[in-house]
Tab-separated table of C-alpha atoms and ligand atoms in Angstrom:
chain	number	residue	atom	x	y	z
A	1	UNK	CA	0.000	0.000	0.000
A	2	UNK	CA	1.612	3.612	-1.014
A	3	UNK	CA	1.506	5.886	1.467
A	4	UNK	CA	-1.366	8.048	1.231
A	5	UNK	CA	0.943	11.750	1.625
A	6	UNK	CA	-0.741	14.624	4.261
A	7	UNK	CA	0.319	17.721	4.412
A	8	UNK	CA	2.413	18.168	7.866
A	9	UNK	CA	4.894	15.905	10.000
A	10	UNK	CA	5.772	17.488	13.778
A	11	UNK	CA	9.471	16.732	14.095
A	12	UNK	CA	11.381	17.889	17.651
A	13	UNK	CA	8.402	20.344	18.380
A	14	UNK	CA	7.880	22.122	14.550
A	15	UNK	CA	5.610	21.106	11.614
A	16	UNK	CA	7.674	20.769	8.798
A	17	UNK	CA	6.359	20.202	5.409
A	18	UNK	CA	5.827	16.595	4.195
A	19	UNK	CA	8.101	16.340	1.651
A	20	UNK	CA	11.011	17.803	3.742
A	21	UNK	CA	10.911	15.540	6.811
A	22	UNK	CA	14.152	13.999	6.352
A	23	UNK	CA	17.235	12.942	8.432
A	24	UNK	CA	20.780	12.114	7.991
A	25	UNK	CA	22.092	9.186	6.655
A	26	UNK	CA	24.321	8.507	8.981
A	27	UNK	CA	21.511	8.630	11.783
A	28	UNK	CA	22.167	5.904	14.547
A	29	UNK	CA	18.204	4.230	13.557
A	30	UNK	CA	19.181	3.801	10.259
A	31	UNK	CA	22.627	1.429	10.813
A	32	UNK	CA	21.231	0.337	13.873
A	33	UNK	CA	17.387	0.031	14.430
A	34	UNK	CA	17.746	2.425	17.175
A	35	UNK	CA	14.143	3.519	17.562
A	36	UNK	CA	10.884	3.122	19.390
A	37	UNK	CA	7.768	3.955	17.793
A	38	UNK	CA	3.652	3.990	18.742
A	39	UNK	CA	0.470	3.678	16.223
A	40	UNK	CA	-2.649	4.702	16.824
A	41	UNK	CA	-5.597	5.495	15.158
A	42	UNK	CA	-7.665	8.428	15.138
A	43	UNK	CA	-11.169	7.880	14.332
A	44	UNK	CA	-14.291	10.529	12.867
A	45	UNK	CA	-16.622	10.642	15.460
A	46	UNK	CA	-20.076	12.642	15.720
A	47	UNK	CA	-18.041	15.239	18.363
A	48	UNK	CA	-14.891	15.126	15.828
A	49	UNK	CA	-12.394	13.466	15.722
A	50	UNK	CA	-10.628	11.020	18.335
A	51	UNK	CA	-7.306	9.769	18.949
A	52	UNK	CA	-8.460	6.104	20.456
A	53	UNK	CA	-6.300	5.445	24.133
A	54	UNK	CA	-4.079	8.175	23.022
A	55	UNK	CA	-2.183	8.259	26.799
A	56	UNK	CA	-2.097	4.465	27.160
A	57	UNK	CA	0.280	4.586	23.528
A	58	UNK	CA	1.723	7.433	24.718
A	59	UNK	CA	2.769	5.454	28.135
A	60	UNK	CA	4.208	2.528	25.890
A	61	UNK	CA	6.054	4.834	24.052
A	62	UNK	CA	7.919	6.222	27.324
A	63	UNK	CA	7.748	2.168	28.576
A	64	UNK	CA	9.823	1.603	24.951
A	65	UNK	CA	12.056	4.535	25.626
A	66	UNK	CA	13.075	3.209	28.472
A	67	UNK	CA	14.408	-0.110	27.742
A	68	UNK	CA	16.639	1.236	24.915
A	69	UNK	CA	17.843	4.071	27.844
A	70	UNK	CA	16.204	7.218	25.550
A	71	UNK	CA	15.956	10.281	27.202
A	72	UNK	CA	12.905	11.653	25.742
A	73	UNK	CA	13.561	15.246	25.072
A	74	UNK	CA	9.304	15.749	26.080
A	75	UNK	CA	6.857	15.230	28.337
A	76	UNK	CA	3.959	12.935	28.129
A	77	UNK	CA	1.632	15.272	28.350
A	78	UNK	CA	3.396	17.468	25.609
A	79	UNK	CA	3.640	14.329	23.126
A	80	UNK	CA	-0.195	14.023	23.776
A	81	UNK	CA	-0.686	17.745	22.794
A	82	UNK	CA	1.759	16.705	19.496
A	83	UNK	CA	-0.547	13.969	18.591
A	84	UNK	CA	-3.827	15.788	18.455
A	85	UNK	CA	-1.342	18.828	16.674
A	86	UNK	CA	-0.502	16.850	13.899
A	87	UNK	CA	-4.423	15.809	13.280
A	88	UNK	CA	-6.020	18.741	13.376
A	89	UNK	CA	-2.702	20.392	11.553
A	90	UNK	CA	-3.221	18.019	8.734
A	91	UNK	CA	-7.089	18.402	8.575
A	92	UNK	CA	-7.497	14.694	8.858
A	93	UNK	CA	-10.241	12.910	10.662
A	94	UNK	CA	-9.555	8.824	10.229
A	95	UNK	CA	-6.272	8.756	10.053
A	96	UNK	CA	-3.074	6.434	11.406
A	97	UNK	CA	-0.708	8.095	13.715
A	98	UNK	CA	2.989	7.382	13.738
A	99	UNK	CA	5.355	8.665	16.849
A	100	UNK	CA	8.463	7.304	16.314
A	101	UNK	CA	11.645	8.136	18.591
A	102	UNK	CA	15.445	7.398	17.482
A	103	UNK	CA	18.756	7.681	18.014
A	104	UNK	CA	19.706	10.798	15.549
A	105	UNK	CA	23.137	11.914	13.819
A	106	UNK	CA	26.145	11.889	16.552
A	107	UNK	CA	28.584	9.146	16.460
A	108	UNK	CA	28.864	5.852	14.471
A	109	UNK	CA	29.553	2.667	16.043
A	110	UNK	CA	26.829	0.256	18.366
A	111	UNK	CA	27.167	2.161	21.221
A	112	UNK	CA	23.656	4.796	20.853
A	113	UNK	CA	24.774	6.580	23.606
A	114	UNK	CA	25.787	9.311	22.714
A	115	UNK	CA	23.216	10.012	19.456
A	116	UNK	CA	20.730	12.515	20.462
A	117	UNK	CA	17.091	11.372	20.910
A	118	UNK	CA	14.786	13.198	18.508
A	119	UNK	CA	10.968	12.779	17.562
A	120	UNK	CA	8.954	12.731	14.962
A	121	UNK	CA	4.798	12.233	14.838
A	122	UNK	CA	3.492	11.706	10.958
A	123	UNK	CA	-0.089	11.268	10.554
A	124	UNK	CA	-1.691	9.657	7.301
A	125	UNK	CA	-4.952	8.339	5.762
A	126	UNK	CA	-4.457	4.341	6.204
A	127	UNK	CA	-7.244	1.669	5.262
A	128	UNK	CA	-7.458	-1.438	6.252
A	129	UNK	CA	-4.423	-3.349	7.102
A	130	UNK	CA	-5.092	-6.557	5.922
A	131	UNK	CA	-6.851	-5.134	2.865
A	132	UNK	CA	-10.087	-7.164	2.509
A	133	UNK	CA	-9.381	-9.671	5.143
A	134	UNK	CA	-11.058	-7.094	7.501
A	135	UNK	CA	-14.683	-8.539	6.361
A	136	UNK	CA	-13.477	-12.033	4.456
A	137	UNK	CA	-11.201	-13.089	7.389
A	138	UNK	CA	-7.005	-13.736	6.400
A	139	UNK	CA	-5.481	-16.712	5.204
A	140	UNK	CA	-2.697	-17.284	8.311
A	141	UNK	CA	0.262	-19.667	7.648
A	142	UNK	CA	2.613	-20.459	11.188
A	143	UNK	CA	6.403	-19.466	10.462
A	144	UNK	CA	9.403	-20.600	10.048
A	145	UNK	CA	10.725	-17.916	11.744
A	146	UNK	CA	10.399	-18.040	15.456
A	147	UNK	CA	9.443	-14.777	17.599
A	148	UNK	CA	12.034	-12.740	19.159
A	149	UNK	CA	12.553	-13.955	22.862
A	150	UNK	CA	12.922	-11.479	25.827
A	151	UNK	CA	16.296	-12.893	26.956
A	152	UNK	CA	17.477	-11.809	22.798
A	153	UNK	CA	15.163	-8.897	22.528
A	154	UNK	CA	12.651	-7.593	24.584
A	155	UNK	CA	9.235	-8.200	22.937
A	156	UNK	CA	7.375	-5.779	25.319
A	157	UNK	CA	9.034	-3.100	23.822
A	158	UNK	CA	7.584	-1.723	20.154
A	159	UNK	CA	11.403	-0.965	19.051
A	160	UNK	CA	12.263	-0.493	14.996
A	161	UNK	CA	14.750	-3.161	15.212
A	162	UNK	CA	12.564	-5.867	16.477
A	163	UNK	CA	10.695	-5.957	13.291
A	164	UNK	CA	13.424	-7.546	11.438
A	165	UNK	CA	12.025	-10.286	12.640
A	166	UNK	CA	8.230	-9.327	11.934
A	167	UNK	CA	9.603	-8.498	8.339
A	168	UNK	CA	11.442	-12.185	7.793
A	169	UNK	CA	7.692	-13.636	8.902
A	170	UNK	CA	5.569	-11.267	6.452
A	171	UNK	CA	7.754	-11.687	3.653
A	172	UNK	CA	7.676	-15.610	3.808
A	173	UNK	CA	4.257	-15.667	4.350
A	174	UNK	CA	3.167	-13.060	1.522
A	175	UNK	CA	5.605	-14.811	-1.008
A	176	UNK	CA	3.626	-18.066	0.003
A	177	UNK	CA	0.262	-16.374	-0.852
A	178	UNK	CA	-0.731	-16.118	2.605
A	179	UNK	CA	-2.347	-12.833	3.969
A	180	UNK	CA	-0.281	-12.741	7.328
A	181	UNK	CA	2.006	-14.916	9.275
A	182	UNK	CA	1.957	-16.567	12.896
A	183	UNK	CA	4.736	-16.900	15.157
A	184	UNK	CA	5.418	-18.742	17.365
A	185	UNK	CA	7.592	-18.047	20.503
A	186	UNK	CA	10.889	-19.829	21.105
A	187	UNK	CA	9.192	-22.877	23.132
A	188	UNK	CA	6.728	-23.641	20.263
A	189	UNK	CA	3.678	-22.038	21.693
A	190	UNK	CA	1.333	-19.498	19.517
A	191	UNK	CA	2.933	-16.047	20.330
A	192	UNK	CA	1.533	-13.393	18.000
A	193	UNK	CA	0.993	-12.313	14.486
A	194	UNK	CA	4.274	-9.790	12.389
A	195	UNK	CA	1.960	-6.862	13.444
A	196	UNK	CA	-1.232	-8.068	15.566
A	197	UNK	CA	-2.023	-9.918	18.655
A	198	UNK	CA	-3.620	-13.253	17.942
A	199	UNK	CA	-6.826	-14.709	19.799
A	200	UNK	CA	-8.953	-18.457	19.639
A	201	UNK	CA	-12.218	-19.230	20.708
A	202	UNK	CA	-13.079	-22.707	21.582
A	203	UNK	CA	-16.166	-24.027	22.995
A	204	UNK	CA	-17.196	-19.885	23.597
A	205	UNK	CA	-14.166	-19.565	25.525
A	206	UNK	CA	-11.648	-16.428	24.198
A	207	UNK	CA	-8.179	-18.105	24.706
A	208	UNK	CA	-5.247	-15.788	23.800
A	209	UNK	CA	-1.530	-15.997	24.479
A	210	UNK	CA	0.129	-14.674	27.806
A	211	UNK	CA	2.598	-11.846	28.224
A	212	UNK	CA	5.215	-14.770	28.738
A	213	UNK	CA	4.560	-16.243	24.959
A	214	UNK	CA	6.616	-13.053	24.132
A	215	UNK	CA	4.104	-10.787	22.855
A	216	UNK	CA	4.072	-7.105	22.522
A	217	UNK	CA	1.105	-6.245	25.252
A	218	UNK	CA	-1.031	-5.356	22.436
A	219	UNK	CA	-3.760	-2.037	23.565
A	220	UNK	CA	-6.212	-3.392	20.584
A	221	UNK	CA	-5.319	-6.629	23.094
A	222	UNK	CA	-6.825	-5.211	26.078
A	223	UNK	CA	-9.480	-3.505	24.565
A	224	UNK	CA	-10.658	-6.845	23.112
A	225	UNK	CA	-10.166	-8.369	26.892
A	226	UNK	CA	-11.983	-5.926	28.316
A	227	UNK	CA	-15.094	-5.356	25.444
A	228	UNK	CA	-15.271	-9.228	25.767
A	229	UNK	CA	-15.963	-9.546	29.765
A	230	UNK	CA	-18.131	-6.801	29.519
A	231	UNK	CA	-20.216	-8.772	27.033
A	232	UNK	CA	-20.096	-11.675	29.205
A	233	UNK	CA	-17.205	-13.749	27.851
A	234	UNK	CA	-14.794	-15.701	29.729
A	235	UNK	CA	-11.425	-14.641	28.747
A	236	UNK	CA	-8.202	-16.512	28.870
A	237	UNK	CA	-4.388	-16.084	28.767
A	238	UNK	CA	-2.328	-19.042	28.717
A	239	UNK	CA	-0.235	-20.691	26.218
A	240	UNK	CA	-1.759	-21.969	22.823
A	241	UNK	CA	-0.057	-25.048	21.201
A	242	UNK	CA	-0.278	-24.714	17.246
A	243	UNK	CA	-2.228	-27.947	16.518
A	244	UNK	CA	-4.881	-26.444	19.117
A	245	UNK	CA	-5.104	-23.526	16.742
A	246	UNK	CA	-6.404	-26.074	13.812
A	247	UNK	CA	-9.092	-27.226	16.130
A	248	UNK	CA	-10.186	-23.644	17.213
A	249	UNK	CA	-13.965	-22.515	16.621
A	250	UNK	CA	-12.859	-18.862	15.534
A	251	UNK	CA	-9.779	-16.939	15.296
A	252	UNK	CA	-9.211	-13.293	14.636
A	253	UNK	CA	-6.145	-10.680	15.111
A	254	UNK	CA	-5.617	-7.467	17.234
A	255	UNK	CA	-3.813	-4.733	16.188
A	256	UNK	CA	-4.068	-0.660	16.440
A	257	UNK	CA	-3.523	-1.242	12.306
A	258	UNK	CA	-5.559	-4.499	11.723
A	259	UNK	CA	-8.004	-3.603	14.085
A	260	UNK	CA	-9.882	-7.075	14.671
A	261	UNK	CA	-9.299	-8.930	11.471
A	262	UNK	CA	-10.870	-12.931	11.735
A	263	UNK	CA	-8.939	-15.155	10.229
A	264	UNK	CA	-10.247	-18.081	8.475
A	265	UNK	CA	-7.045	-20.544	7.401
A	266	UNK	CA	-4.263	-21.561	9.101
A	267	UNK	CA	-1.731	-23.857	7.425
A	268	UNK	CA	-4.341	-24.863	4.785
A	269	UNK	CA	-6.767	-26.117	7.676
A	270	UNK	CA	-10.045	-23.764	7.678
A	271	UNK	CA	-11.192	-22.617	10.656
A	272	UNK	CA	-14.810	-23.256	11.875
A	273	UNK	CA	-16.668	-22.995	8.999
A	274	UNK	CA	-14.584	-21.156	6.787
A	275	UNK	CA	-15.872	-17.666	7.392
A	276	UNK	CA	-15.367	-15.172	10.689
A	277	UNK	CA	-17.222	-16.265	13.604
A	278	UNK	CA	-19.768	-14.889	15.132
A	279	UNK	CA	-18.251	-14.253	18.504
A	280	UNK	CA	-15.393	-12.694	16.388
A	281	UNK	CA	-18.029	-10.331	14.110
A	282	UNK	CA	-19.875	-9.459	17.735
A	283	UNK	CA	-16.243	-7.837	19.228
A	284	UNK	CA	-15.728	-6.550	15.801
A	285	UNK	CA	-19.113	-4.314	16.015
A	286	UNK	CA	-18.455	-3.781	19.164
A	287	UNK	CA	-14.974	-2.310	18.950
A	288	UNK	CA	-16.202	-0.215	15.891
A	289	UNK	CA	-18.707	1.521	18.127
A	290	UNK	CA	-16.444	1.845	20.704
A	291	UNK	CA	-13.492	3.236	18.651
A	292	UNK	CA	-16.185	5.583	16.719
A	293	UNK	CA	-17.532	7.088	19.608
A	294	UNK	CA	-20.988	5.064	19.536
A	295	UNK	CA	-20.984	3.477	23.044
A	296	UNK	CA	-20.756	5.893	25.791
A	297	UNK	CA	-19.355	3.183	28.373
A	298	UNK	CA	-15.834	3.659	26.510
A	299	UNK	CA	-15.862	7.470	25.986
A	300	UNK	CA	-12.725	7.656	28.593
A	301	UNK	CA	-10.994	5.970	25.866
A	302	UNK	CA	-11.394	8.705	23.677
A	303	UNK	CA	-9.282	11.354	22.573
A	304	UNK	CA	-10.845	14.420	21.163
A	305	UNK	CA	-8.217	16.242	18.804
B	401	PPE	N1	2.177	-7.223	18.055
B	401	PPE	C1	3.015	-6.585	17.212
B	401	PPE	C2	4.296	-7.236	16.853
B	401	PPE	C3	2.652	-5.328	16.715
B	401	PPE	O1	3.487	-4.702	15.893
B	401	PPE	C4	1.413	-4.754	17.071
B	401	PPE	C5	1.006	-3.423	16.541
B	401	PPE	C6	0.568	-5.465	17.953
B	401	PPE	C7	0.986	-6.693	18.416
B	401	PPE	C8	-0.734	-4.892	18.427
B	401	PPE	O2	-0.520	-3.822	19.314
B	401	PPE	P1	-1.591	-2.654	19.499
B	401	PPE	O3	-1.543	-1.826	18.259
B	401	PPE	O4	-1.141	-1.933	20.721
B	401	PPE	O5	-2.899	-3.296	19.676
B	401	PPE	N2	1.513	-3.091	15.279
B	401	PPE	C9	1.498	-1.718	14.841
B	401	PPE	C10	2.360	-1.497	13.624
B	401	PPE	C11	1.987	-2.191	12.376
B	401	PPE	C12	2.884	-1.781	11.221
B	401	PPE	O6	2.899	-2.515	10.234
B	401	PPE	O7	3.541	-0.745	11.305
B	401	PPE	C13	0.079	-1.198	14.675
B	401	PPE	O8	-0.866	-1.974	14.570
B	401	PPE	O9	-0.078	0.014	14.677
């Protein structure tokens, strides 16, 4: 998908015109994957539009920083104010927002300390993630590739670098005509999709992986956890072995990006019946409503820019 251009990215506190937010080569991020990054979407509601758990990203984003030692030159609250900036800056109303904070130009060589910390916040147009998989479900094939472990890399953390490994998954997968791949974590249970939290439902139980399958602690994640009990469901985290996944009633992913996408295949074995489930369609609906401002239960959640 080409990104869809806006007008305005907010880089170390300015707006600078889209077409001239650059850095230098020789920035530490680019030779290193020294970065940390956020997404979030904003949605168009009837009171305008929303940033959807704009502080809880924002928290994650300091929570990244902190791992990988970045100072980050602002506060929370002033990254929150740069989020709803760069909306309203770039008159957009359903848009994807990108903070992303990395190790500028300084010095060359691993060591990152001594590379200032900048940030940038780009905000763009972005449809679904999985294209049409959103109402079809995805076709899901389990990689080769295991996920990134915490005592390698810490999967908590949303850092640029870890997606080298999220990128070796989606490429295999995509080249094999699959819409998305599943990894699992370094002991052979399910961990999580190259960009998405993964949930089952068996027997109208919602079973997803644990923090300790080493997934990023996905926000879509606990909105789904949360929308879920409040509907009545039992929810579970433990671990998910991948022949359990064949046998699962319904399966869908989690993701700022994918949203809830169902998925329908894995490994050439359909799930259910072949189409998204109707537990999977009912948090679907649900998080719509929430995310667009329609269910006043979740308004907290909601970010007016
Ligand atoms: N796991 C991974 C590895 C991941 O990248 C994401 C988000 C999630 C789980 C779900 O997290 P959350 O958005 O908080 O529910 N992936 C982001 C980036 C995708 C991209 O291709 O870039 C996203 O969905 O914004």
């Amino acid at each position: 998908m080409p990104i869809e251009e806006a007008r305005y990215i907010w880089m170390d506190g300015k707006l600078v015109p889209w077409r001239e937010a650059r850095i230098h080569i020789l920035s530490h991020v680019i030779h290193y994957g020294s970065g940390v990054f956020e997404g979030m979407r904003c949605y168009k509601t009837d009171r305008g539009p929303a940033i959807f758990r704009l502080e809880d990203h924002i928290e994650r984003l300091f929570y990244s920083a902190k791992v990988y030692m970045m100072e980050i030159p602002f506060s929370k609250e002033g990254l929150v104010e740069a989020c709803k900036e760069v909306v309203r800056a770039n008159g957009l109303e359903d848009c994807y927002i990108r903070p992303l904070v990395y190790r500028g130009y300084g010095e060359m060589g691993v060591n990152p300390l001594k590379c200032p910390v900048r940030v940038a916040i780009a905000a763009w147009p972005w449809g679904a993630y999985l294209g049409e998989a959103l109402e079809k479900g995805a076709r899901v094939v389990i990689s080769t590739w295991r996920r990134i472990c915490g005592d390698v890399l810490p999967p908590t953390a949303k850092a640029c670098g870890h997606y080298t490994n999220s990128q070796l998954a989606k490429m295999e997968a995509v080249l094999g005509g699959y819409d998305e791949a599943l990894m699992l974590d370094i002991n052979g249970y399910v961990s999580e999709g190259s960009g998405e939290n993964f949930f089952m439902v068996k027997d109208g139980i919602i079973i997803t992986p644990p923090p300790e399958a080493s997934i990023l602690l996905g926000i879509t994640r606990d909105t789904v956890i949360r929308l879920a009990r409040d509907l009545g469901y039992t929810v579970v985290e433990r671990f998910i072995s991948r022949a359990e996944v064949y046998g699962a009633d319904e399966c869908f992913f989690t993701g700022t990006a994918a949203e809830i996408t169902p998925i329908v295949e894995v490994d050439g074995r359909r799930i259910g019946d072949g189409k998204p489930g109707p537990i999977t369609r009912e948090l679907q609906a649900k998080y719509f409503d929430v995310v667009r401002g329609r269910d006043e239960r979740y308004m907290h959640w909601l970010a007016f820019v």
